[in-house]
Amino acid sequence: MTETTAPFFLSGADDHLLGNLFMLLDAVAVLNPGVEIKVCDFGFSPPVRRFLEEIGVLLSKPAFLQGHDHPWYAKAAMGDFLPPAEMAARGFVWIDADIIPLRPFAADLADLAAEMRVDGQSAALCPDDVGCSLSSFIDQWRNRDRDIEPFAKQIKDFGVDPDSNYLNTGFLICTDANLAHAWRDLVLKQHVWLLFEQNSFNTLAHSAPNKIRQLDTSEWNAHGALLDDAVADGTGKTRFVHATSAGDRHVDGELDLGVNGKSRKMNLKLFLREDLRRRQLAHLDRFMTGHAGLLTECGVLT
């Protein structure tokens, strides 16, 4: 796998996940020197947008997303943040902003993407940590009286097996521009409902299951109960840890963060496990300290 055919590494966010995004950017820089991860603009404020442009990571929001302000519309269009020819030739690896890697990953992911192309596979991702089927996922949210009926109709309309694994799009390898564009088009037709972009990807993935590679969640996207077995220093099986869970594995709240007398209130998703949380905060501190001057100059810190 050459540098020109290796997949792009992408993440994306708006100001709400800025602190976690800083953790991810630092973790990538520390663990994979020279590897670039680009950030899709899901609706950043002007100061944050300027800062990300200055450090050379920002990908501008495509014009066709105007009027579709919810960040999940942008997430489903992640392939459109890349030049079409580059998307077709290289594909991408998507890493949610609230994920951090625990060890180097770029070479292994380039090899995995190359394998997928040889095998004719369009995407690779992990089942959700709770290991539920599509039908049980729908039943869980029906019991909570949430807006899940569009998903039930969608999988029926597409002829999807309801016993298929429910997949998590927090970590996603995509080698097929057609799949990326189909996801975009399906999501753009919809109103905002419960996890509509992730649910729609599940529908598309399971409508052609032979094109999808299901990865080991505990290795590639450890979240929820699977975080319990992650080794924080990266020496274990787990490569990526994801600060999201249906249970009590993370907290989400606003903190006032500052450097050199300048500060900003940031929402943070933090692991409850102390060793994983320390790792997150070390990445955040290193990133903000290292970029303190530019963060202040751009108005991110005031």
Tab-separated table of C-alpha atoms in Angstrom:
chain	number	residue	atom	x	y	z
A	1	MET	CA	0.000	0.000	0.000
A	2	THR	CA	1.553	3.290	-1.116
A	3	GLU	CA	0.970	6.664	0.490
A	4	THR	CA	-1.052	7.775	-2.546
A	5	THR	CA	-3.461	4.820	-2.288
A	6	ALA	CA	-3.674	4.556	1.503
A	7	PRO	CA	-7.063	5.658	2.843
A	8	PHE	CA	-7.720	9.136	4.147
A	9	PHE	CA	-8.216	9.403	7.904
A	10	LEU	CA	-11.240	11.512	8.757
A	11	SER	CA	-13.108	12.780	11.776
A	12	GLY	CA	-15.688	15.506	12.168
A	13	ALA	CA	-17.516	17.571	14.739
A	14	ASP	CA	-18.980	20.905	15.656
A	15	ASP	CA	-18.064	22.998	18.698
A	16	HIS	CA	-19.922	20.617	21.020
A	17	LEU	CA	-17.217	17.932	20.720
A	18	LEU	CA	-14.258	20.275	20.327
A	19	GLY	CA	-12.463	19.096	23.467
A	20	ASN	CA	-12.707	15.460	22.442
A	21	LEU	CA	-11.590	16.348	18.930
A	22	PHE	CA	-8.451	17.934	20.388
A	23	MET	CA	-7.758	14.669	22.244
A	24	LEU	CA	-8.069	12.687	19.019
A	25	LEU	CA	-5.833	15.057	17.047
A	26	ASP	CA	-3.120	14.815	19.681
A	27	ALA	CA	-3.389	11.034	19.973
A	28	VAL	CA	-2.998	10.623	16.212
A	29	ALA	CA	0.027	12.950	16.167
A	30	VAL	CA	1.717	11.186	19.086
A	31	LEU	CA	1.079	7.606	17.979
A	32	ASN	CA	1.374	8.040	14.213
A	33	PRO	CA	3.915	10.810	13.490
A	34	GLY	CA	3.466	12.159	9.996
A	35	VAL	CA	-0.019	10.680	9.574
A	36	GLU	CA	-2.654	13.269	8.771
A	37	ILE	CA	-6.237	13.154	9.988
A	38	LYS	CA	-8.608	15.651	8.428
A	39	VAL	CA	-11.605	17.174	10.219
A	40	CYS	CA	-14.977	17.565	8.508
A	41	ASP	CA	-16.730	20.809	9.423
A	42	PHE	CA	-20.111	19.837	10.871
A	43	GLY	CA	-20.844	23.452	11.838
A	44	PHE	CA	-17.912	24.967	13.715
A	45	SER	CA	-18.011	28.560	14.941
A	46	PRO	CA	-15.788	31.015	13.006
A	47	PRO	CA	-12.967	31.070	15.617
A	48	VAL	CA	-12.761	27.280	15.704
A	49	ARG	CA	-12.977	27.060	11.935
A	50	ARG	CA	-10.117	29.542	11.591
A	51	PHE	CA	-7.976	27.606	14.068
A	52	LEU	CA	-8.516	24.278	12.307
A	53	GLU	CA	-7.740	25.923	8.967
A	54	GLU	CA	-4.520	27.372	10.401
A	55	ILE	CA	-3.299	23.960	11.567
A	56	GLY	CA	-4.190	22.492	8.176
A	57	VAL	CA	-6.806	19.903	9.114
A	58	LEU	CA	-10.172	21.437	8.179
A	59	LEU	CA	-12.342	20.099	5.350
A	60	SER	CA	-15.087	22.556	4.421
A	61	LYS	CA	-18.742	21.587	4.522
A	62	PRO	CA	-20.122	20.859	1.026
A	63	ALA	CA	-22.521	23.500	-0.279
A	64	PHE	CA	-25.351	20.993	-0.792
A	65	LEU	CA	-25.602	20.571	2.991
A	66	GLN	CA	-26.858	24.139	3.377
A	67	GLY	CA	-30.146	23.955	5.244
A	68	HIS	CA	-29.270	20.549	6.706
A	69	ASP	CA	-27.804	21.808	9.963
A	70	HIS	CA	-27.978	18.668	12.082
A	71	PRO	CA	-24.439	17.218	12.279
A	72	TRP	CA	-25.613	13.748	11.306
A	73	TYR	CA	-26.503	14.940	7.815
A	74	ALA	CA	-22.863	15.960	7.468
A	75	LYS	CA	-21.630	12.681	8.934
A	76	ALA	CA	-23.571	10.688	6.351
A	77	ALA	CA	-21.971	12.871	3.659
A	78	MET	CA	-18.412	12.353	4.943
A	79	GLY	CA	-17.261	11.022	1.574
A	80	ASP	CA	-18.240	14.314	-0.068
A	81	PHE	CA	-15.732	16.253	2.013
A	82	LEU	CA	-13.036	14.645	-0.159
A	83	PRO	CA	-12.265	15.329	-3.842
A	84	PRO	CA	-14.289	12.760	-5.861
A	85	ALA	CA	-11.291	11.226	-7.617
A	86	GLU	CA	-9.415	10.862	-4.319
A	87	MET	CA	-12.462	9.356	-2.618
A	88	ALA	CA	-12.768	6.788	-5.411
A	89	ALA	CA	-9.064	5.918	-5.436
A	90	ARG	CA	-8.328	5.879	-1.724
A	91	GLY	CA	-11.504	5.700	0.337
A	92	PHE	CA	-11.354	6.674	3.992
A	93	VAL	CA	-11.241	5.576	7.584
A	94	TRP	CA	-13.699	7.456	9.762
A	95	ILE	CA	-12.981	7.908	13.500
A	96	ASP	CA	-15.610	9.629	15.659
A	97	ALA	CA	-14.310	12.664	17.545
A	98	ASP	CA	-14.944	11.001	20.921
A	99	ILE	CA	-12.606	8.096	20.105
A	100	ILE	CA	-8.895	7.914	20.864
A	101	PRO	CA	-6.392	5.327	19.614
A	102	LEU	CA	-4.279	3.467	22.142
A	103	ARG	CA	-1.458	2.481	19.788
A	104	PRO	CA	-0.237	3.116	16.216
A	105	PHE	CA	-2.824	2.183	13.613
A	106	ALA	CA	-2.140	3.744	10.209
A	107	ALA	CA	-0.172	0.907	8.583
A	108	ASP	CA	-2.554	-1.808	9.778
A	109	LEU	CA	-5.582	0.104	8.537
A	110	ALA	CA	-3.977	0.724	5.155
A	111	ASP	CA	-3.351	-3.020	4.849
A	112	LEU	CA	-6.901	-3.820	5.938
A	113	ALA	CA	-8.376	-1.409	3.385
A	114	ALA	CA	-6.227	-2.978	0.656
A	115	GLU	CA	-7.457	-6.444	1.676
A	116	MET	CA	-11.040	-5.255	1.473
A	117	ARG	CA	-10.556	-3.961	-2.062
A	118	VAL	CA	-9.138	-7.319	-3.150
A	119	ASP	CA	-12.112	-9.078	-1.536
A	120	GLY	CA	-14.632	-6.710	-3.151
A	121	GLN	CA	-15.813	-5.323	0.188
A	122	SER	CA	-17.264	-1.833	0.455
A	123	ALA	CA	-17.033	-1.131	4.180
A	124	ALA	CA	-15.865	-2.493	7.506
A	125	LEU	CA	-17.229	-1.617	10.928
A	126	CYS	CA	-18.148	-3.150	14.271
A	127	PRO	CA	-21.354	-4.448	15.807
A	128	ASP	CA	-22.630	-2.336	18.675
A	129	ASP	CA	-21.222	-3.341	22.050
A	130	VAL	CA	-24.503	-4.764	23.349
A	131	GLY	CA	-24.554	-7.257	20.479
A	132	CYS	CA	-28.184	-6.691	19.557
A	133	SER	CA	-29.970	-7.441	16.307
A	134	LEU	CA	-31.780	-4.801	14.275
A	135	SER	CA	-35.134	-6.059	15.532
A	136	SER	CA	-34.085	-6.070	19.190
A	137	PHE	CA	-32.626	-2.578	18.777
A	138	ILE	CA	-35.967	-1.396	17.397
A	139	ASP	CA	-37.879	-3.105	20.212
A	140	GLN	CA	-35.665	-1.493	22.874
A	141	TRP	CA	-36.396	1.995	21.584
A	142	ARG	CA	-40.082	1.279	21.010
A	143	ASN	CA	-40.322	0.384	24.688
A	144	ARG	CA	-38.854	3.818	25.496
A	145	ASP	CA	-41.402	5.478	23.194
A	146	ARG	CA	-38.705	6.930	20.932
A	147	ASP	CA	-38.924	7.813	17.246
A	148	ILE	CA	-37.768	4.476	15.812
A	149	GLU	CA	-40.585	3.536	13.413
A	150	PRO	CA	-38.762	5.022	10.379
A	151	PHE	CA	-36.047	2.411	10.937
A	152	ALA	CA	-38.536	-0.450	11.126
A	153	LYS	CA	-40.094	0.696	7.849
A	154	GLN	CA	-36.713	1.242	6.233
A	155	ILE	CA	-35.357	-2.260	6.840
A	156	LYS	CA	-38.641	-3.744	5.635
A	157	ASP	CA	-38.586	-1.630	2.463
A	158	PHE	CA	-34.991	-2.683	1.731
A	159	GLY	CA	-35.644	-6.359	2.446
A	160	VAL	CA	-33.089	-6.475	5.254
A	161	ASP	CA	-32.925	-9.456	7.610
A	162	PRO	CA	-34.097	-8.084	10.994
A	163	ASP	CA	-31.860	-10.588	12.795
A	164	SER	CA	-28.719	-8.910	11.378
A	165	ASN	CA	-26.267	-7.360	13.843
A	166	TYR	CA	-26.815	-3.703	14.683
A	167	LEU	CA	-23.634	-1.889	13.566
A	168	ASN	CA	-21.904	1.132	15.108
A	169	THR	CA	-20.625	3.809	12.691
A	170	GLY	CA	-18.221	5.429	15.173
A	171	PHE	CA	-15.369	3.635	13.422
A	172	LEU	CA	-15.802	2.947	9.723
A	173	ILE	CA	-13.588	1.942	6.811
A	174	CYS	CA	-15.135	2.774	3.434
A	175	THR	CA	-13.532	1.733	0.148
A	176	ASP	CA	-16.572	2.309	-2.083
A	177	ALA	CA	-17.656	5.772	-3.220
A	178	ASN	CA	-21.003	4.362	-4.377
A	179	LEU	CA	-21.850	3.205	-0.858
A	180	ALA	CA	-20.758	6.545	0.611
A	181	HIS	CA	-22.990	8.409	-1.840
A	182	ALA	CA	-25.934	6.062	-1.288
A	183	TRP	CA	-25.682	6.749	2.458
A	184	ARG	CA	-25.623	10.494	1.840
A	185	ASP	CA	-28.627	10.340	-0.483
A	186	LEU	CA	-30.707	8.154	1.824
A	187	VAL	CA	-30.082	10.372	4.850
A	188	LEU	CA	-30.697	13.671	3.041
A	189	LYS	CA	-34.267	12.556	2.260
A	190	GLN	CA	-35.132	12.151	5.932
A	191	HIS	CA	-36.257	14.248	8.851
A	192	VAL	CA	-34.239	14.138	12.075
A	193	TRP	CA	-35.102	11.030	14.059
A	194	LEU	CA	-33.336	8.719	16.491
A	195	LEU	CA	-29.815	7.894	15.236
A	196	PHE	CA	-31.101	8.324	11.693
A	197	GLU	CA	-27.700	8.385	10.018
A	198	GLN	CA	-26.371	5.290	11.809
A	199	ASN	CA	-29.621	3.410	11.333
A	200	SER	CA	-29.624	4.255	7.631
A	201	PHE	CA	-26.083	2.924	7.250
A	202	ASN	CA	-27.223	-0.306	8.877
A	203	THR	CA	-30.005	-0.587	6.315
A	204	LEU	CA	-27.630	-0.096	3.389
A	205	ALA	CA	-24.952	-2.376	4.823
A	206	HIS	CA	-27.314	-5.262	5.455
A	207	SER	CA	-28.981	-4.895	2.067
A	208	ALA	CA	-25.667	-6.159	0.602
A	209	PRO	CA	-24.123	-8.071	3.533
A	210	ASN	CA	-21.475	-9.824	1.427
A	211	LYS	CA	-19.937	-6.392	0.788
A	212	ILE	CA	-19.511	-5.624	4.499
A	213	ARG	CA	-16.746	-6.838	6.798
A	214	GLN	CA	-17.751	-6.975	10.459
A	215	LEU	CA	-14.809	-6.256	12.740
A	216	ASP	CA	-14.164	-7.251	16.344
A	217	THR	CA	-15.704	-4.467	18.428
A	218	SER	CA	-13.415	-5.065	21.411
A	219	GLU	CA	-10.423	-4.425	19.143
A	220	TRP	CA	-11.508	-1.610	16.810
A	221	ASN	CA	-14.290	0.307	18.580
A	222	ALA	CA	-14.366	-0.605	22.264
A	223	HIS	CA	-17.276	1.150	23.922
A	224	GLY	CA	-19.827	0.433	26.613
A	225	ALA	CA	-19.121	-2.743	28.565
A	226	LEU	CA	-16.212	-3.613	26.257
A	227	LEU	CA	-14.236	-0.742	27.785
A	228	ASP	CA	-13.841	-2.827	30.938
A	229	ASP	CA	-11.235	-5.046	29.272
A	230	ALA	CA	-9.322	-2.331	27.398
A	231	VAL	CA	-5.670	-1.907	28.465
A	232	ALA	CA	-5.039	1.822	28.726
A	233	ASP	CA	-1.352	1.682	27.777
A	234	GLY	CA	-2.172	0.086	24.415
A	235	THR	CA	-0.488	-3.252	25.114
A	236	GLY	CA	-3.736	-5.221	24.981
A	237	LYS	CA	-6.069	-6.215	22.177
A	238	THR	CA	-7.950	-2.918	22.037
A	239	ARG	CA	-6.784	-0.382	19.455
A	240	PHE	CA	-9.467	2.316	19.830
A	241	VAL	CA	-11.623	3.329	22.798
A	242	HIS	CA	-14.882	5.196	22.272
A	243	ALA	CA	-16.380	7.457	24.953
A	244	THR	CA	-19.952	6.440	24.342
A	245	SER	CA	-22.052	3.836	26.084
A	246	ALA	CA	-25.574	2.864	26.964
A	247	GLY	CA	-24.450	2.289	30.551
A	248	ASP	CA	-22.256	4.032	33.097
A	249	ARG	CA	-18.856	3.958	31.366
A	250	HIS	CA	-18.561	7.679	30.583
A	251	VAL	CA	-19.738	11.089	31.757
A	252	ASP	CA	-20.671	14.059	29.605
A	253	GLY	CA	-20.517	17.630	30.867
A	254	GLU	CA	-19.134	21.142	30.508
A	255	LEU	CA	-15.816	22.239	31.990
A	256	ASP	CA	-13.963	25.554	31.926
A	257	LEU	CA	-10.589	24.769	30.338
A	258	GLY	CA	-7.733	27.230	30.164
A	259	VAL	CA	-4.113	27.814	29.203
A	260	ASN	CA	-1.962	30.836	30.102
A	261	GLY	CA	-4.867	32.735	31.615
A	262	LYS	CA	-7.140	32.229	28.595
A	263	SER	CA	-10.057	29.814	28.749
A	264	ARG	CA	-13.118	28.327	27.084
A	265	LYS	CA	-16.067	26.329	28.323
A	266	MET	CA	-15.981	22.951	26.572
A	267	ASN	CA	-18.259	19.975	26.692
A	268	LEU	CA	-16.244	16.810	27.306
A	269	LYS	CA	-17.120	13.133	27.119
A	270	LEU	CA	-14.820	11.453	29.627
A	271	PHE	CA	-14.319	7.826	30.546
A	272	LEU	CA	-15.244	6.913	34.096
A	273	ARG	CA	-12.274	4.540	34.237
A	274	GLU	CA	-9.508	6.621	35.754
A	275	ASP	CA	-6.638	5.294	33.623
A	276	LEU	CA	-8.533	5.862	30.363
A	277	ARG	CA	-9.663	9.301	31.537
A	278	ARG	CA	-6.091	10.258	32.453
A	279	ARG	CA	-5.028	9.326	28.953
A	280	GLN	CA	-7.770	11.502	27.446
A	281	LEU	CA	-6.863	14.476	29.605
A	282	ALA	CA	-3.142	14.117	28.890
A	283	HIS	CA	-3.887	14.342	25.161
A	284	LEU	CA	-6.130	17.360	25.716
A	285	ASP	CA	-3.552	19.149	27.875
A	286	ARG	CA	-0.720	18.510	25.420
A	287	PHE	CA	-2.776	19.729	22.472
A	288	MET	CA	-4.034	22.904	24.162
A	289	THR	CA	-0.643	23.759	25.658
A	290	GLY	CA	1.119	23.183	22.359
A	291	HIS	CA	-1.377	25.342	20.443
A	292	ALA	CA	-2.106	27.912	23.174
A	293	GLY	CA	-0.887	30.908	21.186
A	294	LEU	CA	-2.844	30.071	18.058
A	295	LEU	CA	-5.966	29.115	20.022
A	296	THR	CA	-5.849	32.579	21.604
A	297	GLU	CA	-5.025	34.383	18.360
A	298	CYS	CA	-7.985	32.744	16.607
A	299	GLY	CA	-10.371	33.546	19.480
A	300	VAL	CA	-10.998	29.957	20.548
A	301	LEU	CA	-9.588	30.838	23.977
A	302	THR	CA	-10.493	34.244	25.414
